[in-house]
PDB file of C-alpha atoms in Angstrom:
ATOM      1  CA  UNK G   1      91.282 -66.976 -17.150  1.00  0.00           C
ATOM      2  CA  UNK G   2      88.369 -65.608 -18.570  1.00  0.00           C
ATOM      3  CA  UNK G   3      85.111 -65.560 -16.603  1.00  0.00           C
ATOM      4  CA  UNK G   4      82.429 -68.147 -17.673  1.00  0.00           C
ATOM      5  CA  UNK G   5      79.025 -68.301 -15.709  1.00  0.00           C
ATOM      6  CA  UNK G   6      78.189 -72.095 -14.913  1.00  0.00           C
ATOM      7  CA  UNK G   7      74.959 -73.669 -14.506  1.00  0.00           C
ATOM      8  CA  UNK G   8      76.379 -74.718 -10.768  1.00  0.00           C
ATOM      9  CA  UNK G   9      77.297 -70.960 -10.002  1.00  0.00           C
ATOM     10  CA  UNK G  10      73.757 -69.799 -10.891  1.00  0.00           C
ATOM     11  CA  UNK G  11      72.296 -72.225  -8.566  1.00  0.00           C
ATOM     12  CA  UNK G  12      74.692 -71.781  -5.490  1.00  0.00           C
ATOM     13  CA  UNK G  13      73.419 -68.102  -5.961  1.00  0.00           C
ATOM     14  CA  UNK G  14      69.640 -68.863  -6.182  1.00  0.00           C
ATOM     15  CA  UNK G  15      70.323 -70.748  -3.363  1.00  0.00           C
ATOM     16  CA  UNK G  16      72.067 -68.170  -1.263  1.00  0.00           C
ATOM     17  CA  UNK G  17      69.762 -65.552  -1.724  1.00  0.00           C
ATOM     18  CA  UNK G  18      66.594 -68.207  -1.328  1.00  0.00           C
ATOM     19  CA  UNK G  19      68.129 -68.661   1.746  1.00  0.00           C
ATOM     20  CA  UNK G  20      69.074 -65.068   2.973  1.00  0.00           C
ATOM     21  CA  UNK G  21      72.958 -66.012   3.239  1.00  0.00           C
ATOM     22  CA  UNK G  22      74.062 -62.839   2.761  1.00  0.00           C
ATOM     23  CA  UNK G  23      77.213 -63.318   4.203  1.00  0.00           C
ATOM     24  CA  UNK G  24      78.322 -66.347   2.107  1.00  0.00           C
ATOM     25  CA  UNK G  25      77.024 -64.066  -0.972  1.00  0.00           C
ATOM     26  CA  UNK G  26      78.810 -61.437  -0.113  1.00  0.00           C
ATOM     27  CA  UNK G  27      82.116 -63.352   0.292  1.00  0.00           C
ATOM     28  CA  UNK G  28      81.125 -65.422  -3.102  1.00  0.00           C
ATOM     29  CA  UNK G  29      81.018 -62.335  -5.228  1.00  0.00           C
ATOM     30  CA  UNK G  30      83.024 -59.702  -3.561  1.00  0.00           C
ATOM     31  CA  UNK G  31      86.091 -62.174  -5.365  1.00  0.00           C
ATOM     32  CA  UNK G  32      84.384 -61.322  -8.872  1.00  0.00           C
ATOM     33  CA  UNK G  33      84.806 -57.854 -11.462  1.00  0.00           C
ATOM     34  CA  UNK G  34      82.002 -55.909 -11.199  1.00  0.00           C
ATOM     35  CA  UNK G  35      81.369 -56.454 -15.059  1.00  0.00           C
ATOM     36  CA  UNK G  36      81.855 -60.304 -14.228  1.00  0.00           C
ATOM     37  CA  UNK G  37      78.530 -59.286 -11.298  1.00  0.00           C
ATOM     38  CA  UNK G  38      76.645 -57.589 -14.134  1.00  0.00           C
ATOM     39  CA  UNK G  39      76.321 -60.286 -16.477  1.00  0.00           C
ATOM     40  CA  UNK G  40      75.203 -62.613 -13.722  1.00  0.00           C
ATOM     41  CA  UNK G  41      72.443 -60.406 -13.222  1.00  0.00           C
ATOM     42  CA  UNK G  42      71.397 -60.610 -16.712  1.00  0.00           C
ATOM     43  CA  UNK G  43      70.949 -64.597 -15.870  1.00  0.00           C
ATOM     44  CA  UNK G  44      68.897 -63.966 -12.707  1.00  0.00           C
ATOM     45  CA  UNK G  45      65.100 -62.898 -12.234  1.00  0.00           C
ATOM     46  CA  UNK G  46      64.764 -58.901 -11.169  1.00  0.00           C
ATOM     47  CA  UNK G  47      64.174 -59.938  -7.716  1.00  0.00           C
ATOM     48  CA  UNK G  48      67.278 -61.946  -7.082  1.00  0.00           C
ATOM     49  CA  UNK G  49      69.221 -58.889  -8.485  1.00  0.00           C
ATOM     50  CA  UNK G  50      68.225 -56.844  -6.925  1.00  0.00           C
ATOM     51  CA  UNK G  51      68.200 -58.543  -3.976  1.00  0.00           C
ATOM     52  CA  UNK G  52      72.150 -59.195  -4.340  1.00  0.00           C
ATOM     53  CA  UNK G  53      72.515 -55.324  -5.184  1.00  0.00           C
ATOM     54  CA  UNK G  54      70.810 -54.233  -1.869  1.00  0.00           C
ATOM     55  CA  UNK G  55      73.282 -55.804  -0.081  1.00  0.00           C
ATOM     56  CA  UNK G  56      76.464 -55.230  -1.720  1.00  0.00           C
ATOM     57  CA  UNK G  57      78.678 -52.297  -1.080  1.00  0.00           C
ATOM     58  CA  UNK G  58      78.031 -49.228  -3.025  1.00  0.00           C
ATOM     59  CA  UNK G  59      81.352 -48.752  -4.183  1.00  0.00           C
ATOM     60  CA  UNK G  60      81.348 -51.665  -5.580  1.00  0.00           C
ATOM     61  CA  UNK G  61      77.803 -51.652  -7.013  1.00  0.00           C
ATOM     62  CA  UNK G  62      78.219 -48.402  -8.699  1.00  0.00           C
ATOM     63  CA  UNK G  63      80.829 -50.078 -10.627  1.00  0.00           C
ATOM     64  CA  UNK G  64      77.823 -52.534 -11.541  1.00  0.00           C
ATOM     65  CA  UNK G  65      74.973 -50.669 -12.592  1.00  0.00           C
ATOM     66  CA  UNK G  66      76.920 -48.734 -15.989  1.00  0.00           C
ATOM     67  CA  UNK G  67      78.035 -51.760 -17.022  1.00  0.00           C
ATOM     68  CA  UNK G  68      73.931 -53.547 -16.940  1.00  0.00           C
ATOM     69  CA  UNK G  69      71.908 -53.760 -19.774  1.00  0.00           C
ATOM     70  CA  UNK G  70      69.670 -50.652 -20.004  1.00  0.00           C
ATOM     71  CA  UNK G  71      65.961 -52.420 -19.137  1.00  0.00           C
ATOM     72  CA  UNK G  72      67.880 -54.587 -16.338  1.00  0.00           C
ATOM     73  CA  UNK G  73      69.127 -51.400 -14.551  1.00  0.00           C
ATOM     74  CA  UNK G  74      66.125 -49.528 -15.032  1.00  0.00           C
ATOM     75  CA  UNK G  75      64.251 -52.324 -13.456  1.00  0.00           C
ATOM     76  CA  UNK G  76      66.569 -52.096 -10.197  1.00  0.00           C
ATOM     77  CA  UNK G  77      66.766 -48.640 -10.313  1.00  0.00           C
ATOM     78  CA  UNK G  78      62.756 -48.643  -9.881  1.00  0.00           C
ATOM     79  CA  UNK G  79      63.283 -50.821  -7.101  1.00  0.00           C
ATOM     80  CA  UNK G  80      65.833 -48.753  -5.233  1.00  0.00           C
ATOM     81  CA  UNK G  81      64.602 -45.430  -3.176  1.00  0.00           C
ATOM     82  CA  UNK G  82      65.764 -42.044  -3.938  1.00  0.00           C
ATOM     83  CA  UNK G  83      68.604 -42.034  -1.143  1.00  0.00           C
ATOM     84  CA  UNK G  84      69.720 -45.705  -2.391  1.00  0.00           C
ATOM     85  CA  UNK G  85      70.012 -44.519  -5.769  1.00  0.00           C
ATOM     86  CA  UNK G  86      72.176 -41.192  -4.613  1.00  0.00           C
ATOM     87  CA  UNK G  87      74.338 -43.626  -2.803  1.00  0.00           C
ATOM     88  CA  UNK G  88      75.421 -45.091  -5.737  1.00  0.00           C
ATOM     89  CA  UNK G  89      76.091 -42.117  -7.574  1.00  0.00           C
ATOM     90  CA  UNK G  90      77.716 -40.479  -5.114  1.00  0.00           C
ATOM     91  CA  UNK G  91      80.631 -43.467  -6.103  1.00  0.00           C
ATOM     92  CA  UNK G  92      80.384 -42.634  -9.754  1.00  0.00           C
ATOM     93  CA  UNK G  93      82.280 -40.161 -12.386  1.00  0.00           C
ATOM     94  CA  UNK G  94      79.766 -37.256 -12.721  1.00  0.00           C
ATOM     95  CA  UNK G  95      79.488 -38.566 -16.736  1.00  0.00           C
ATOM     96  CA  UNK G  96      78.284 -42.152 -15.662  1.00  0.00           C
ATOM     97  CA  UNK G  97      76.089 -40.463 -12.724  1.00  0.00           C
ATOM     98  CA  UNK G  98      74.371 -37.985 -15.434  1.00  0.00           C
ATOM     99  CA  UNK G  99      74.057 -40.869 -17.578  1.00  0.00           C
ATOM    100  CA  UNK G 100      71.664 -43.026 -15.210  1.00  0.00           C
ATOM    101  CA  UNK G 101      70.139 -39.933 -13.702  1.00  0.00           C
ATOM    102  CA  UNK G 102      69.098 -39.080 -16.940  1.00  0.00           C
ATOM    103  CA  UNK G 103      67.016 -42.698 -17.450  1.00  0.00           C
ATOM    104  CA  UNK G 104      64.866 -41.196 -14.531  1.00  0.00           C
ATOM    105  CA  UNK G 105      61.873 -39.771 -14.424  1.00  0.00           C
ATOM    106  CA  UNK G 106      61.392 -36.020 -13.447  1.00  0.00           C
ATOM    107  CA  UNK G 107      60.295 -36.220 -10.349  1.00  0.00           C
ATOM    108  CA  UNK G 108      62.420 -38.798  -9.321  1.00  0.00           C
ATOM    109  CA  UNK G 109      65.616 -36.654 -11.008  1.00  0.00           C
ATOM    110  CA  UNK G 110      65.001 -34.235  -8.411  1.00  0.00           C
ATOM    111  CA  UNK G 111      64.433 -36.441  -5.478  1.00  0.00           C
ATOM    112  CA  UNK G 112      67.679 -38.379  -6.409  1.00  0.00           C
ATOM    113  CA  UNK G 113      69.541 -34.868  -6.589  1.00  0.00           C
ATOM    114  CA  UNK G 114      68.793 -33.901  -3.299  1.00  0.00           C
ATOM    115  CA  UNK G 115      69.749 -36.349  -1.891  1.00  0.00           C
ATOM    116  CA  UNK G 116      73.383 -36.414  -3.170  1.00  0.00           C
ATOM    117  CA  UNK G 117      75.809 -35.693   0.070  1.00  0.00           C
ATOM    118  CA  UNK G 118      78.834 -34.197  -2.212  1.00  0.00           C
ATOM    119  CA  UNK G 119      77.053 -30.778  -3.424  1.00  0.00           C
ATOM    120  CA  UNK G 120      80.124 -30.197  -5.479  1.00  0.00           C
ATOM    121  CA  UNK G 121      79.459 -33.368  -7.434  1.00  0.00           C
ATOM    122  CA  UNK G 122      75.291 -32.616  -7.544  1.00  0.00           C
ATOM    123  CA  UNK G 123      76.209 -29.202  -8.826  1.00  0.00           C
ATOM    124  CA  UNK G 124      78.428 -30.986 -11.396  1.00  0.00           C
ATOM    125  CA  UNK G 125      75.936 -33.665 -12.381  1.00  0.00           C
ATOM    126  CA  UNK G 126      73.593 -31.273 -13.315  1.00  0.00           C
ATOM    127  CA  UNK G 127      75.413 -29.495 -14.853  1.00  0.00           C
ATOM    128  CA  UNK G 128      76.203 -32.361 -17.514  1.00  0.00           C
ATOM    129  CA  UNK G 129      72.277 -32.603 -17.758  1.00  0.00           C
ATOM    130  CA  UNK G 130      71.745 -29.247 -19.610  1.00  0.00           C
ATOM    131  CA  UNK G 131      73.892 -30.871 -22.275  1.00  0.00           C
ATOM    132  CA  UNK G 132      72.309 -32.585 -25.452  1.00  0.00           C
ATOM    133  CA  UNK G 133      73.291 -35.981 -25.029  1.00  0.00           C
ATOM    134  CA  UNK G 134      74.872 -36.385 -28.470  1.00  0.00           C
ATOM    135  CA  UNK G 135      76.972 -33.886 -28.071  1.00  0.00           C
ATOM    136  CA  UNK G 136      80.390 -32.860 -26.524  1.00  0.00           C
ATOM    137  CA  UNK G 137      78.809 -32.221 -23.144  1.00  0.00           C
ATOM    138  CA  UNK G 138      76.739 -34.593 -22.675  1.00  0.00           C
ATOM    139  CA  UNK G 139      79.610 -37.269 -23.081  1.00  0.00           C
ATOM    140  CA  UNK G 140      82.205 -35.591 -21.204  1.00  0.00           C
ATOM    141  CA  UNK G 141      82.942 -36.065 -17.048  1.00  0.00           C
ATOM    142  CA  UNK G 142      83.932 -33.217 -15.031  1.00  0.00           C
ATOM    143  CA  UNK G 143      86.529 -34.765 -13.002  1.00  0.00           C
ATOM    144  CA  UNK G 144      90.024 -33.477 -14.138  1.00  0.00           C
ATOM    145  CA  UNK G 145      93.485 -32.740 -13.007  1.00  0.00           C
ATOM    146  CA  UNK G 146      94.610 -29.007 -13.962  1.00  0.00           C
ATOM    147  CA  UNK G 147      97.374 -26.164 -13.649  1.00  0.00           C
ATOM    148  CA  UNK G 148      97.044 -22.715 -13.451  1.00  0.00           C
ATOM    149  CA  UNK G 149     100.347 -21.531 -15.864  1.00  0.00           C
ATOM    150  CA  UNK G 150     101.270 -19.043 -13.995  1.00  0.00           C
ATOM    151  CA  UNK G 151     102.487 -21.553 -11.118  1.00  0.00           C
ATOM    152  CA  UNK G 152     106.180 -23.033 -10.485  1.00  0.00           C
ATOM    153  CA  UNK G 153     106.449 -26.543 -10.953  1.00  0.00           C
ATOM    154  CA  UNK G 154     106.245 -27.514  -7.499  1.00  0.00           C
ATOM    155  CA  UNK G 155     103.119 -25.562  -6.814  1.00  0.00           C
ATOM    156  CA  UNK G 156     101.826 -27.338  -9.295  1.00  0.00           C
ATOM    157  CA  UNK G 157     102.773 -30.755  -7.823  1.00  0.00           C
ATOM    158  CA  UNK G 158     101.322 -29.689  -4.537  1.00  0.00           C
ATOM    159  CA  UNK G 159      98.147 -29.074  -6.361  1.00  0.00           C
ATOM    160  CA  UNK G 160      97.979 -32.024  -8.378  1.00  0.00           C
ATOM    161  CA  UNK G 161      98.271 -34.204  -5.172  1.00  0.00           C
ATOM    162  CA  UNK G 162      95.271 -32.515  -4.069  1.00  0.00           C
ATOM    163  CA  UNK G 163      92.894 -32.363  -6.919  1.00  0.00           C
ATOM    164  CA  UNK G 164      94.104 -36.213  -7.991  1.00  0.00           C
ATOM    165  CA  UNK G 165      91.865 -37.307  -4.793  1.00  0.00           C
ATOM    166  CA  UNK G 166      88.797 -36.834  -6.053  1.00  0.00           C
ATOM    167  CA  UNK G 167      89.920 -38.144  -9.849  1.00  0.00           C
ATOM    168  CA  UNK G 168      89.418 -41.829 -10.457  1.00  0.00           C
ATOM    169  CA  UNK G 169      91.681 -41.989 -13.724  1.00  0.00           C
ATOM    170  CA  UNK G 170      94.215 -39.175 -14.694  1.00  0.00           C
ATOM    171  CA  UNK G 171      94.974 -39.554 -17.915  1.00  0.00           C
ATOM    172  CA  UNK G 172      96.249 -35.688 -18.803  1.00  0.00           C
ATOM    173  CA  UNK G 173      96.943 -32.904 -16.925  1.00  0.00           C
ATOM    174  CA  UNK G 174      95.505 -29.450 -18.371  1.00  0.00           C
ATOM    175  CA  UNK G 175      97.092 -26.202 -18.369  1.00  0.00           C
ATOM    176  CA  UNK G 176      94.399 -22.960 -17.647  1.00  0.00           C
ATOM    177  CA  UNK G 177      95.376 -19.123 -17.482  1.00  0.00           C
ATOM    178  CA  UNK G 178      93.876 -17.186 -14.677  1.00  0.00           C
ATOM    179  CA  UNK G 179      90.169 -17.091 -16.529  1.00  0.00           C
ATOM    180  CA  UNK G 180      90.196 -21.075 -16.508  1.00  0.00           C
ATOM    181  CA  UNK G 181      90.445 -21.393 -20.252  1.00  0.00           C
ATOM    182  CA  UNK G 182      92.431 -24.309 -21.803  1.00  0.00           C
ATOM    183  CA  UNK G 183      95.815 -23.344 -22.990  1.00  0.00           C
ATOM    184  CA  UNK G 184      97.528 -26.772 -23.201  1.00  0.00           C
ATOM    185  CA  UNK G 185      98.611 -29.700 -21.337  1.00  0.00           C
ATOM    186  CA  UNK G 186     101.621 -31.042 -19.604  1.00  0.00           C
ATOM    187  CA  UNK G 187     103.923 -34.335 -19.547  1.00  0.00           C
ATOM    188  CA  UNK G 188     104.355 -35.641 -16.653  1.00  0.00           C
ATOM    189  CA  UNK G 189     107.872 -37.088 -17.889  1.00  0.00           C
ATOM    190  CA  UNK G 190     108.379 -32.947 -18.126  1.00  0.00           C
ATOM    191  CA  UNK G 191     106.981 -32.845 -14.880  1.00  0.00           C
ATOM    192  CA  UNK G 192     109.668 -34.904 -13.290  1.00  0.00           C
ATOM    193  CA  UNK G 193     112.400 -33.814 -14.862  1.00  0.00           C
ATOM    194  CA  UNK G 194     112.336 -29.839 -14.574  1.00  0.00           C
ATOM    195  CA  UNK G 195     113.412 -28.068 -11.559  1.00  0.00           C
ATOM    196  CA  UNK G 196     110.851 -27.028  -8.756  1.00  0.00           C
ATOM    197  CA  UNK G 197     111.514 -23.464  -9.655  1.00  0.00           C
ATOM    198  CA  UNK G 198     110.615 -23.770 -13.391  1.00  0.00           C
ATOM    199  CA  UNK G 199     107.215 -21.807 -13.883  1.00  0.00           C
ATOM    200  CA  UNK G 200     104.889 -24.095 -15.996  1.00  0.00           C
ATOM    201  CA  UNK G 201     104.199 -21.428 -18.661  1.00  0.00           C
ATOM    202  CA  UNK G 202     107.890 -22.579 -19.617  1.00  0.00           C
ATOM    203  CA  UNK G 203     107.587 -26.191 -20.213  1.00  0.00           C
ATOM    204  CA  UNK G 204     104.060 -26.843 -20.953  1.00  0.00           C
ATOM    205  CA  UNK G 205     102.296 -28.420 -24.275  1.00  0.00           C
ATOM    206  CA  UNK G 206     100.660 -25.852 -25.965  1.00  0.00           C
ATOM    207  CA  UNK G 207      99.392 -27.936 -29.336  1.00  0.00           C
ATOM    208  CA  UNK G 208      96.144 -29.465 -27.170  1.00  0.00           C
ATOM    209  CA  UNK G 209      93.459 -30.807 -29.463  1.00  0.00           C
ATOM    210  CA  UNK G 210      89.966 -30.060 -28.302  1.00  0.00           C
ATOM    211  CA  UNK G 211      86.372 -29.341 -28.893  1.00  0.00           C
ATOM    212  CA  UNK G 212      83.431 -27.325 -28.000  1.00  0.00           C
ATOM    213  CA  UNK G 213      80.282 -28.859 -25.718  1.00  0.00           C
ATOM    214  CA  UNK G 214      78.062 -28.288 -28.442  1.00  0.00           C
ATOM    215  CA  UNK G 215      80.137 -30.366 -30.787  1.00  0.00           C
ATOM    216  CA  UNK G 216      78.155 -33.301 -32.300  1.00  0.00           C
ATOM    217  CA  UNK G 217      79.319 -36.636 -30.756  1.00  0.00           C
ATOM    218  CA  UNK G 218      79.996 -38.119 -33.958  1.00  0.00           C
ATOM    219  CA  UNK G 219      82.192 -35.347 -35.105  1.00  0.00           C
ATOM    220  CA  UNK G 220      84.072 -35.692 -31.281  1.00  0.00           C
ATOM    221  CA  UNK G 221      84.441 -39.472 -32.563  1.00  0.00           C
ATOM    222  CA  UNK G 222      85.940 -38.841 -35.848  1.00  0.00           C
ATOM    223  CA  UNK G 223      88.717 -35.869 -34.020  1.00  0.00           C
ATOM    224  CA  UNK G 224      89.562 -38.660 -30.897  1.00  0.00           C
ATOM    225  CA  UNK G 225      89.702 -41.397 -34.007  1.00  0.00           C
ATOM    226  CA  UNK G 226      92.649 -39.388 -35.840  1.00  0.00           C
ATOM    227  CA  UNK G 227      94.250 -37.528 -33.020  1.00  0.00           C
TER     228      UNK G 227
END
C-alpha cells in the first residue's frame, strides 16, 4: 500500500517530539522507508526535523538526507556539526556523499572531510569533487566490483567476495589489465558456469560501452538512453 501522510500522523509526531519521546519516535518511524521519513519532513517546521534526524540512526538517516528537498537539507545540514555531518556520509555512496558535500561551504568542506573515519572513502569523495558536476565525473560513484584478467575464475570469486563488502549495489562486474584500465565486463551467469581453472581473459565481455569523466552529462544521458 502506498504511503499517505495523515493529518493524525503529523500530530502524533508533533506530539512526540513536543514531548521528548524519543523512544516511541524512534519505534514509530524506524517501521517507515527512508523516502516515506523525507517527505514527512517536508510537512514539519526545521526544528522538528531536525530534531527527529538527531536522533535517528545514521544509517538510516543517510538514506534520508539525498532523498530531501535541496533548501530542507541544507537547513539541517546547517544545524548539524562537522562530525554529525561526516557521520552521515560515512553511510553514503561516495557520489551521494560528494553531492551534499558539495552544497557546503568551504570551510565547512574541509572541516566535514576531516572528520571522515574511512580515509579510503575521504580520499574518494574528493576525488569526485575535482569533477565538473555536469559531467561524467561528477555523476559517477567510485564504489565498484572488478577483475584483474589475468586471474582464474576462482581468484576472481575470492576477490569479488571481498571487494562486494564495501559495494552497496553490484550491478556489473568490470574486467581491468594489470594498469587498471577497462577492458570489459563479465556475466555472472558465465561466472557460474565455467570451471575454477578457466582464466577470465577467456570468458569475459569485451564489447563494454563507456565514457570519459569529462564527458558532458547530457551526452552520458543520451549513450545510457540507447545502450
Amino acid at each position: 500500500m502506498q504511503f499517505k501522510i495523515s493529518k493524525e500522523l503529523l500530530a502524533q509526531i508533533e506530539q512526540l517530539i513536543h514531548s521528548k519521546n524519543d523512544s516511541e519516535l524512534e519505534v514509530l518511524l524506524n517501521d517507515l522507508h527512508h523516502a516515506d521519513i523525507a517527505e514527512i519532513f517536508d510537512e514539519l517546521e526545521i526544528e522538528e526535523a531536525t530534531y527527529i534526524f538527531k536522533i535517528l540512526d545514521s544509517e538510516i538517516t543517510a538514506e534520508i538526507l539525498p532523498e530531501l528537498e535541496d533548501d530542507i537539507r541544507e537547513k539541517i545540514l546547517q544545524g548539524l556539526s562537522a562530525k554529525e555531518i561526516a557521520e552521515e556520509l560515512d553511510e553514503l555512496d561516495t557520489d551521494d556523499a560528494a553531492d551534499i558535500i558539495a552544497e557546503l561551504s568551504q570551510s565547512k568542506k574541509e572541516e566535514v572531510i576531516s572528520e571522515l573515519e574511512d580515509v579510503e572513502h575521504a580520499k574518494d569523495i574528493v576525488d569526485l569533487l575535482r569533477y565538473n558536476e555536469d559531467t561524467a565525473g561528477g555523476l559517477m560513484g567510485k564504489e565498484l566490483v572488478k577483475v584483474n584478467e589475468n586471474w582464474n575464475v576462482l581468484t576472481c570469486v575470492k576477490e569479488m567476495r571481498i571487494q562486494a563488502e564495501y559495494v552497496t549495489r553490484v550491478h556489473s562486474i568490470y574486467v581491468v589489465d594489470d594498469e587498471n584500465r577497462l577492458k570489459g565486463r563479465l556475466s555472472l551467469k558465465d561466472l557460474l558456469t565455467t570451471s575454477t581453472k578457466t582464466p577470465i581473459s577467456e570468458v569475459y565481455i569485451k564489447k563494454v560501452d563507456s565514457v570519459k569523466v569529462d564527458t558532458l552529462n547530457t551526452e552520458v544521458a543520451r549513450i545510457m538512453q540507447k545502450y
